[in-house]
Amino acid sequence: MITMLRLAVVSVAALGVTAFVLWLKKETPHPSAAIAVRESPFVQARSLKSPLETVQSSGLAAYGLKKTPVPTPAPAVVQAPLQLQEPVVKQTPPVWLLADIPEFADAKNAGLSAAQTIDQLRQSLRESGARQMGQSVRFGMLNLSELMAMDSRTWTASLNTPVASENRASAMLLTFYLTYLDRAGDGEGVKALLRAMEQGMTEESAVREFILAGRSVAELEREMGRVFADAGVELQFTRRGGLAMRP
């Protein structure tokens, strides 16, 4: 009886050991333990391929269309070479400088004295209708504000009218004064005016800067009258009511 009980206990123990060994073998399939590494969902989703291999070209194109385009910088402005720039538009000289100076004016530089030059001037004015007043002459001259505002169209339109002679004599007197009698008497104002207009300056701007040179038209007219009066030429500035240069 006792022997049978011991055999039963040993059998149960042997079955238990056998069951444990079988369970252990099932749970440990490898002789060395393996270490499991769990990554985050973002790391798990990462591909080992390069982005160019992973994303199709069509997907890249669609992605590019969704992105805000980067503005292309404006091209730099390159200054054109001087020879390719717009040419300077030369201005026509004032009409009162287009009138021919009498021959005696050119002869002034050929040896005529100042007195001889003025005598020639008085003679030229007498031929143009000036009145003899003793040793002096009196001449009706168009006022400077109208004379300096006259354009070529008005000048041309008056050629067949009674005022043509007055226009020509008035232009001659003004040009003569500015060339030989004004300021230093070297005609530098006229030369500077012509240079400026050749470079594109407007007539009015050039006249104000180089002829008037800080004077008003009325002041230039008074100076001109005084200088000519001292030379025996009495000028009477007349008005016709035409276009006048602004003061």
PDB file of C-alpha atoms in Angstrom:
ATOM      1  CA  MET A   1       0.000   0.000   0.000  1.00  0.00           C
ATOM      2  CA  ILE A   2       2.701   2.406   0.983  1.00  0.00           C
ATOM      3  CA  THR A   3       4.736   1.351  -2.023  1.00  0.00           C
ATOM      4  CA  MET A   4       1.889   2.088  -4.388  1.00  0.00           C
ATOM      5  CA  LEU A   5       1.377   5.512  -2.815  1.00  0.00           C
ATOM      6  CA  ARG A   6       5.078   6.383  -3.329  1.00  0.00           C
ATOM      7  CA  LEU A   7       4.877   5.306  -6.972  1.00  0.00           C
ATOM      8  CA  ALA A   8       1.870   7.532  -7.481  1.00  0.00           C
ATOM      9  CA  VAL A   9       3.647  10.547  -5.972  1.00  0.00           C
ATOM     10  CA  VAL A  10       6.737   9.940  -8.083  1.00  0.00           C
ATOM     11  CA  SER A  11       4.639   9.586 -11.225  1.00  0.00           C
ATOM     12  CA  VAL A  12       2.804  12.830 -10.537  1.00  0.00           C
ATOM     13  CA  ALA A  13       6.093  14.576  -9.863  1.00  0.00           C
ATOM     14  CA  ALA A  14       7.607  13.186 -13.072  1.00  0.00           C
ATOM     15  CA  LEU A  15       4.605  14.325 -15.088  1.00  0.00           C
ATOM     16  CA  GLY A  16       4.847  17.764 -13.540  1.00  0.00           C
ATOM     17  CA  VAL A  17       8.531  18.059 -14.370  1.00  0.00           C
ATOM     18  CA  THR A  18       7.911  16.831 -17.906  1.00  0.00           C
ATOM     19  CA  ALA A  19       5.080  19.364 -18.417  1.00  0.00           C
ATOM     20  CA  PHE A  20       7.273  22.222 -17.075  1.00  0.00           C
ATOM     21  CA  VAL A  21      10.126  21.267 -19.407  1.00  0.00           C
ATOM     22  CA  LEU A  22       7.821  21.178 -22.402  1.00  0.00           C
ATOM     23  CA  TRP A  23       6.330  24.583 -21.512  1.00  0.00           C
ATOM     24  CA  LEU A  24       9.760  26.113 -21.005  1.00  0.00           C
ATOM     25  CA  LYS A  25      10.979  24.789 -24.365  1.00  0.00           C
ATOM     26  CA  LYS A  26       7.969  26.272 -26.104  1.00  0.00           C
ATOM     27  CA  GLU A  27       8.464  29.713 -24.587  1.00  0.00           C
ATOM     28  CA  THR A  28      12.222  29.744 -25.261  1.00  0.00           C
ATOM     29  CA  PRO A  29      12.704  28.696 -28.906  1.00  0.00           C
ATOM     30  CA  HIS A  30      16.294  29.967 -29.168  1.00  0.00           C
ATOM     31  CA  PRO A  31      19.150  29.238 -26.908  1.00  0.00           C
ATOM     32  CA  SER A  32      20.176  32.946 -26.762  1.00  0.00           C
ATOM     33  CA  ALA A  33      17.794  35.645 -25.680  1.00  0.00           C
ATOM     34  CA  ALA A  34      16.650  38.140 -28.351  1.00  0.00           C
ATOM     35  CA  ILE A  35      16.220  41.843 -27.526  1.00  0.00           C
ATOM     36  CA  ALA A  36      13.163  43.449 -29.029  1.00  0.00           C
ATOM     37  CA  VAL A  37      13.432  47.209 -29.825  1.00  0.00           C
ATOM     38  CA  ARG A  38      10.152  49.083 -30.272  1.00  0.00           C
ATOM     39  CA  GLU A  39      10.302  52.341 -32.151  1.00  0.00           C
ATOM     40  CA  SER A  40       7.765  55.150 -32.170  1.00  0.00           C
ATOM     41  CA  PRO A  41       5.065  55.124 -34.880  1.00  0.00           C
ATOM     42  CA  PHE A  42       6.886  57.990 -36.726  1.00  0.00           C
ATOM     43  CA  VAL A  43      10.136  55.996 -36.847  1.00  0.00           C
ATOM     44  CA  GLN A  44       8.352  52.883 -37.937  1.00  0.00           C
ATOM     45  CA  ALA A  45       6.792  54.747 -40.846  1.00  0.00           C
ATOM     46  CA  ARG A  46      10.189  55.942 -42.081  1.00  0.00           C
ATOM     47  CA  SER A  47      11.474  54.216 -45.203  1.00  0.00           C
ATOM     48  CA  LEU A  48      15.031  53.097 -45.699  1.00  0.00           C
ATOM     49  CA  LYS A  49      14.884  54.298 -49.306  1.00  0.00           C
ATOM     50  CA  SER A  50      15.895  57.804 -50.366  1.00  0.00           C
ATOM     51  CA  PRO A  51      13.071  60.338 -50.862  1.00  0.00           C
ATOM     52  CA  LEU A  52      13.605  60.314 -54.651  1.00  0.00           C
ATOM     53  CA  GLU A  53      13.076  56.496 -54.689  1.00  0.00           C
ATOM     54  CA  THR A  54      10.112  56.607 -52.360  1.00  0.00           C
ATOM     55  CA  VAL A  55       8.075  59.438 -53.935  1.00  0.00           C
ATOM     56  CA  GLN A  56       6.880  59.125 -57.503  1.00  0.00           C
ATOM     57  CA  SER A  57       7.656  61.960 -59.925  1.00  0.00           C
ATOM     58  CA  SER A  58       3.953  62.678 -60.372  1.00  0.00           C
ATOM     59  CA  GLY A  59       3.652  63.144 -56.621  1.00  0.00           C
ATOM     60  CA  LEU A  60       6.542  65.589 -56.659  1.00  0.00           C
ATOM     61  CA  ALA A  61       4.877  67.578 -59.428  1.00  0.00           C
ATOM     62  CA  ALA A  62       1.604  67.764 -57.507  1.00  0.00           C
ATOM     63  CA  TYR A  63       3.476  68.825 -54.395  1.00  0.00           C
ATOM     64  CA  GLY A  64       5.242  71.504 -56.308  1.00  0.00           C
ATOM     65  CA  LEU A  65       1.949  72.903 -57.580  1.00  0.00           C
ATOM     66  CA  LYS A  66       0.620  73.199 -54.041  1.00  0.00           C
ATOM     67  CA  LYS A  67       3.618  75.110 -52.784  1.00  0.00           C
ATOM     68  CA  THR A  68       3.672  78.909 -52.920  1.00  0.00           C
ATOM     69  CA  PRO A  69       5.959  79.832 -55.824  1.00  0.00           C
ATOM     70  CA  VAL A  70       9.094  81.734 -54.884  1.00  0.00           C
ATOM     71  CA  PRO A  71       9.036  85.125 -56.665  1.00  0.00           C
ATOM     72  CA  THR A  72      11.742  85.507 -59.256  1.00  0.00           C
ATOM     73  CA  PRO A  73      13.867  88.566 -58.523  1.00  0.00           C
ATOM     74  CA  ALA A  74      13.516  91.379 -61.054  1.00  0.00           C
ATOM     75  CA  PRO A  75      16.427  91.617 -63.459  1.00  0.00           C
ATOM     76  CA  ALA A  76      18.943  94.293 -62.657  1.00  0.00           C
ATOM     77  CA  VAL A  77      18.598  97.493 -64.670  1.00  0.00           C
ATOM     78  CA  VAL A  78      21.659  97.859 -66.835  1.00  0.00           C
ATOM     79  CA  GLN A  79      22.495 101.362 -67.986  1.00  0.00           C
ATOM     80  CA  ALA A  80      22.746 101.431 -71.743  1.00  0.00           C
ATOM     81  CA  PRO A  81      26.061 102.582 -73.176  1.00  0.00           C
ATOM     82  CA  LEU A  82      26.198 106.244 -73.988  1.00  0.00           C
ATOM     83  CA  GLN A  83      26.045 105.621 -77.714  1.00  0.00           C
ATOM     84  CA  LEU A  84      22.835 103.577 -77.284  1.00  0.00           C
ATOM     85  CA  GLN A  85      20.986 106.130 -75.140  1.00  0.00           C
ATOM     86  CA  GLU A  86      18.384 108.480 -76.519  1.00  0.00           C
ATOM     87  CA  PRO A  87      20.081 111.271 -78.473  1.00  0.00           C
ATOM     88  CA  VAL A  88      19.912 114.775 -77.070  1.00  0.00           C
ATOM     89  CA  VAL A  89      17.385 116.871 -78.956  1.00  0.00           C
ATOM     90  CA  LYS A  90      19.138 120.096 -79.890  1.00  0.00           C
ATOM     91  CA  GLN A  91      17.089 123.254 -79.609  1.00  0.00           C
ATOM     92  CA  THR A  92      16.944 125.885 -82.340  1.00  0.00           C
ATOM     93  CA  PRO A  93      18.641 129.163 -81.302  1.00  0.00           C
ATOM     94  CA  PRO A  94      16.348 132.096 -80.488  1.00  0.00           C
ATOM     95  CA  VAL A  95      14.981 133.812 -83.571  1.00  0.00           C
ATOM     96  CA  TRP A  96      16.495 137.146 -82.592  1.00  0.00           C
ATOM     97  CA  LEU A  97      19.940 135.539 -82.827  1.00  0.00           C
ATOM     98  CA  LEU A  98      19.237 134.329 -86.349  1.00  0.00           C
ATOM     99  CA  ALA A  99      19.244 137.851 -87.720  1.00  0.00           C
ATOM    100  CA  ASP A 100      22.470 138.697 -89.562  1.00  0.00           C
ATOM    101  CA  ILE A 101      24.747 141.125 -87.805  1.00  0.00           C
ATOM    102  CA  PRO A 102      25.688 144.055 -90.072  1.00  0.00           C
ATOM    103  CA  GLU A 103      29.118 143.940 -91.615  1.00  0.00           C
ATOM    104  CA  PHE A 104      30.429 146.704 -89.370  1.00  0.00           C
ATOM    105  CA  ALA A 105      29.845 144.462 -86.317  1.00  0.00           C
ATOM    106  CA  ASP A 106      32.183 141.847 -87.729  1.00  0.00           C
ATOM    107  CA  ALA A 107      34.588 144.613 -88.715  1.00  0.00           C
ATOM    108  CA  LYS A 108      34.745 145.662 -85.054  1.00  0.00           C
ATOM    109  CA  ASN A 109      37.180 142.839 -84.492  1.00  0.00           C
ATOM    110  CA  ALA A 110      39.097 143.848 -87.639  1.00  0.00           C
ATOM    111  CA  GLY A 111      40.396 147.140 -86.297  1.00  0.00           C
ATOM    112  CA  LEU A 112      37.433 149.531 -86.000  1.00  0.00           C
ATOM    113  CA  SER A 113      37.444 151.676 -82.884  1.00  0.00           C
ATOM    114  CA  ALA A 114      34.457 151.774 -80.551  1.00  0.00           C
ATOM    115  CA  ALA A 115      33.487 155.240 -81.880  1.00  0.00           C
ATOM    116  CA  GLN A 116      33.663 154.039 -85.492  1.00  0.00           C
ATOM    117  CA  THR A 117      31.545 151.024 -84.654  1.00  0.00           C
ATOM    118  CA  ILE A 118      28.844 153.181 -83.053  1.00  0.00           C
ATOM    119  CA  ASP A 119      28.889 155.551 -86.044  1.00  0.00           C
ATOM    120  CA  GLN A 120      28.291 152.564 -88.308  1.00  0.00           C
ATOM    121  CA  LEU A 121      25.477 151.426 -86.015  1.00  0.00           C
ATOM    122  CA  ARG A 122      23.766 154.822 -86.115  1.00  0.00           C
ATOM    123  CA  GLN A 123      24.032 154.869 -89.909  1.00  0.00           C
ATOM    124  CA  SER A 124      22.461 151.413 -90.107  1.00  0.00           C
ATOM    125  CA  LEU A 125      19.591 152.571 -87.858  1.00  0.00           C
ATOM    126  CA  ARG A 126      19.000 155.680 -89.960  1.00  0.00           C
ATOM    127  CA  GLU A 127      18.647 153.426 -92.979  1.00  0.00           C
ATOM    128  CA  SER A 128      16.086 151.433 -91.013  1.00  0.00           C
ATOM    129  CA  GLY A 129      13.976 154.530 -90.253  1.00  0.00           C
ATOM    130  CA  ALA A 130      15.606 156.053 -87.166  1.00  0.00           C
ATOM    131  CA  ARG A 131      15.164 159.808 -86.665  1.00  0.00           C
ATOM    132  CA  GLN A 132      18.239 161.994 -86.560  1.00  0.00           C
ATOM    133  CA  MET A 133      18.441 163.974 -83.277  1.00  0.00           C
ATOM    134  CA  GLY A 134      21.551 166.138 -83.618  1.00  0.00           C
ATOM    135  CA  GLN A 135      24.455 163.761 -83.272  1.00  0.00           C
ATOM    136  CA  SER A 136      22.159 161.042 -81.963  1.00  0.00           C
ATOM    137  CA  VAL A 137      19.423 158.951 -83.490  1.00  0.00           C
ATOM    138  CA  ARG A 138      16.080 157.881 -82.045  1.00  0.00           C
ATOM    139  CA  PHE A 139      14.779 154.470 -82.922  1.00  0.00           C
ATOM    140  CA  GLY A 140      11.552 152.716 -82.044  1.00  0.00           C
ATOM    141  CA  MET A 141      12.510 149.196 -80.964  1.00  0.00           C
ATOM    142  CA  LEU A 142      10.197 146.322 -80.066  1.00  0.00           C
ATOM    143  CA  ASN A 143      10.250 145.840 -76.291  1.00  0.00           C
ATOM    144  CA  LEU A 144      12.411 142.989 -75.035  1.00  0.00           C
ATOM    145  CA  SER A 145       9.630 140.956 -73.437  1.00  0.00           C
ATOM    146  CA  GLU A 146       7.873 140.568 -76.819  1.00  0.00           C
ATOM    147  CA  LEU A 147      11.068 140.300 -78.848  1.00  0.00           C
ATOM    148  CA  MET A 148      12.520 137.533 -76.666  1.00  0.00           C
ATOM    149  CA  ALA A 149       9.218 135.631 -76.695  1.00  0.00           C
ATOM    150  CA  MET A 150       8.949 135.642 -80.508  1.00  0.00           C
ATOM    151  CA  ASP A 151       9.143 132.242 -82.174  1.00  0.00           C
ATOM    152  CA  SER A 152      10.176 131.414 -85.741  1.00  0.00           C
ATOM    153  CA  ARG A 153       6.568 131.077 -86.948  1.00  0.00           C
ATOM    154  CA  THR A 154       5.695 134.600 -85.812  1.00  0.00           C
ATOM    155  CA  TRP A 155       8.943 135.933 -87.257  1.00  0.00           C
ATOM    156  CA  THR A 156       8.281 134.295 -90.623  1.00  0.00           C
ATOM    157  CA  ALA A 157       4.657 135.452 -90.706  1.00  0.00           C
ATOM    158  CA  SER A 158       5.779 139.082 -90.298  1.00  0.00           C
ATOM    159  CA  LEU A 159       8.274 139.058 -93.171  1.00  0.00           C
ATOM    160  CA  ASN A 160       5.767 140.552 -95.655  1.00  0.00           C
ATOM    161  CA  THR A 161       4.334 143.094 -93.195  1.00  0.00           C
ATOM    162  CA  PRO A 162       5.398 146.634 -92.181  1.00  0.00           C
ATOM    163  CA  VAL A 163       6.840 145.318 -88.885  1.00  0.00           C
ATOM    164  CA  ALA A 164       9.461 143.164 -90.639  1.00  0.00           C
ATOM    165  CA  SER A 165      11.988 146.008 -90.700  1.00  0.00           C
ATOM    166  CA  GLU A 166      11.421 146.786 -87.017  1.00  0.00           C
ATOM    167  CA  ASN A 167      11.777 143.117 -86.080  1.00  0.00           C
ATOM    168  CA  ARG A 168      15.061 142.829 -87.918  1.00  0.00           C
ATOM    169  CA  ALA A 169      16.501 146.069 -86.509  1.00  0.00           C
ATOM    170  CA  SER A 170      15.325 145.162 -82.985  1.00  0.00           C
ATOM    171  CA  ALA A 171      16.932 141.724 -83.226  1.00  0.00           C
ATOM    172  CA  MET A 172      20.144 143.269 -84.533  1.00  0.00           C
ATOM    173  CA  LEU A 173      20.274 145.774 -81.659  1.00  0.00           C
ATOM    174  CA  LEU A 174      19.695 143.139 -78.990  1.00  0.00           C
ATOM    175  CA  THR A 175      22.253 140.753 -80.465  1.00  0.00           C
ATOM    176  CA  PHE A 176      24.774 143.589 -80.903  1.00  0.00           C
ATOM    177  CA  TYR A 177      24.279 144.676 -77.306  1.00  0.00           C
ATOM    178  CA  LEU A 178      24.640 141.175 -75.841  1.00  0.00           C
ATOM    179  CA  THR A 179      27.686 140.457 -77.994  1.00  0.00           C
ATOM    180  CA  TYR A 180      29.681 143.683 -77.598  1.00  0.00           C
ATOM    181  CA  LEU A 181      28.230 145.898 -74.851  1.00  0.00           C
ATOM    182  CA  ASP A 182      26.687 143.750 -72.123  1.00  0.00           C
ATOM    183  CA  ARG A 183      28.706 143.069 -68.970  1.00  0.00           C
ATOM    184  CA  ALA A 184      32.328 142.275 -69.942  1.00  0.00           C
ATOM    185  CA  GLY A 185      31.621 142.892 -73.627  1.00  0.00           C
ATOM    186  CA  ASP A 186      32.947 139.475 -74.624  1.00  0.00           C
ATOM    187  CA  GLY A 187      29.629 137.920 -75.669  1.00  0.00           C
ATOM    188  CA  GLU A 188      30.072 135.095 -73.175  1.00  0.00           C
ATOM    189  CA  GLY A 189      26.348 135.060 -72.370  1.00  0.00           C
ATOM    190  CA  VAL A 190      25.423 134.403 -76.008  1.00  0.00           C
ATOM    191  CA  LYS A 191      28.089 131.704 -76.343  1.00  0.00           C
ATOM    192  CA  ALA A 192      26.890 129.944 -73.173  1.00  0.00           C
ATOM    193  CA  LEU A 193      23.279 130.131 -74.365  1.00  0.00           C
ATOM    194  CA  LEU A 194      24.130 128.496 -77.694  1.00  0.00           C
ATOM    195  CA  ARG A 195      26.159 125.745 -75.999  1.00  0.00           C
ATOM    196  CA  ALA A 196      23.340 124.986 -73.551  1.00  0.00           C
ATOM    197  CA  MET A 197      20.698 124.806 -76.277  1.00  0.00           C
ATOM    198  CA  GLU A 198      22.886 122.491 -78.347  1.00  0.00           C
ATOM    199  CA  GLN A 199      22.888 120.178 -75.325  1.00  0.00           C
ATOM    200  CA  GLY A 200      19.090 120.199 -75.116  1.00  0.00           C
ATOM    201  CA  MET A 201      18.254 123.053 -72.732  1.00  0.00           C
ATOM    202  CA  THR A 202      15.035 124.877 -73.585  1.00  0.00           C
ATOM    203  CA  GLU A 203      15.232 128.391 -74.980  1.00  0.00           C
ATOM    204  CA  GLU A 204      13.462 130.027 -72.044  1.00  0.00           C
ATOM    205  CA  SER A 205      15.694 128.303 -69.485  1.00  0.00           C
ATOM    206  CA  ALA A 206      18.846 129.216 -71.402  1.00  0.00           C
ATOM    207  CA  VAL A 207      17.768 132.841 -71.819  1.00  0.00           C
ATOM    208  CA  ARG A 208      16.997 133.186 -68.116  1.00  0.00           C
ATOM    209  CA  GLU A 209      20.244 131.561 -67.005  1.00  0.00           C
ATOM    210  CA  PHE A 210      22.772 132.988 -69.449  1.00  0.00           C
ATOM    211  CA  ILE A 211      21.219 136.172 -70.890  1.00  0.00           C
ATOM    212  CA  LEU A 212      19.198 137.578 -68.031  1.00  0.00           C
ATOM    213  CA  ALA A 213      21.600 136.042 -65.484  1.00  0.00           C
ATOM    214  CA  GLY A 214      19.585 137.090 -62.452  1.00  0.00           C
ATOM    215  CA  ARG A 215      18.065 140.199 -64.037  1.00  0.00           C
ATOM    216  CA  SER A 216      14.457 140.707 -64.973  1.00  0.00           C
ATOM    217  CA  VAL A 217      13.525 141.489 -68.565  1.00  0.00           C
ATOM    218  CA  ALA A 218      12.675 145.052 -67.490  1.00  0.00           C
ATOM    219  CA  GLU A 219      16.081 145.469 -65.843  1.00  0.00           C
ATOM    220  CA  LEU A 220      17.893 144.251 -68.952  1.00  0.00           C
ATOM    221  CA  GLU A 221      15.818 146.664 -71.047  1.00  0.00           C
ATOM    222  CA  ARG A 222      16.771 149.617 -68.828  1.00  0.00           C
ATOM    223  CA  GLU A 223      20.465 148.690 -68.909  1.00  0.00           C
ATOM    224  CA  MET A 224      20.368 148.355 -72.682  1.00  0.00           C
ATOM    225  CA  GLY A 225      18.640 151.725 -73.088  1.00  0.00           C
ATOM    226  CA  ARG A 226      21.167 153.475 -70.843  1.00  0.00           C
ATOM    227  CA  VAL A 227      24.244 152.010 -72.572  1.00  0.00           C
ATOM    228  CA  PHE A 228      22.925 152.859 -76.048  1.00  0.00           C
ATOM    229  CA  ALA A 229      21.940 156.370 -74.919  1.00  0.00           C
ATOM    230  CA  ASP A 230      25.535 156.969 -73.837  1.00  0.00           C
ATOM    231  CA  ALA A 231      26.575 155.904 -77.363  1.00  0.00           C
ATOM    232  CA  GLY A 232      24.183 158.358 -79.049  1.00  0.00           C
ATOM    233  CA  VAL A 233      21.370 155.892 -79.795  1.00  0.00           C
ATOM    234  CA  GLU A 234      18.072 156.711 -78.085  1.00  0.00           C
ATOM    235  CA  LEU A 235      15.844 153.645 -77.977  1.00  0.00           C
ATOM    236  CA  GLN A 236      12.100 153.905 -77.574  1.00  0.00           C
ATOM    237  CA  PHE A 237      10.751 150.504 -76.645  1.00  0.00           C
ATOM    238  CA  THR A 238       7.348 149.995 -78.195  1.00  0.00           C
ATOM    239  CA  ARG A 239       4.625 147.465 -77.439  1.00  0.00           C
ATOM    240  CA  ARG A 240       2.447 145.653 -79.934  1.00  0.00           C
ATOM    241  CA  GLY A 241       0.448 143.569 -77.492  1.00  0.00           C
ATOM    242  CA  GLY A 242       1.880 140.262 -78.702  1.00  0.00           C
ATOM    243  CA  LEU A 243       3.053 137.282 -76.711  1.00  0.00           C
ATOM    244  CA  ALA A 244       5.439 138.513 -74.013  1.00  0.00           C
ATOM    245  CA  MET A 245       8.063 136.759 -71.978  1.00  0.00           C
ATOM    246  CA  ARG A 246       7.105 136.378 -68.348  1.00  0.00           C
ATOM    247  CA  PRO A 247       8.831 138.805 -65.965  1.00  0.00           C
TER     248      PRO A 247
END
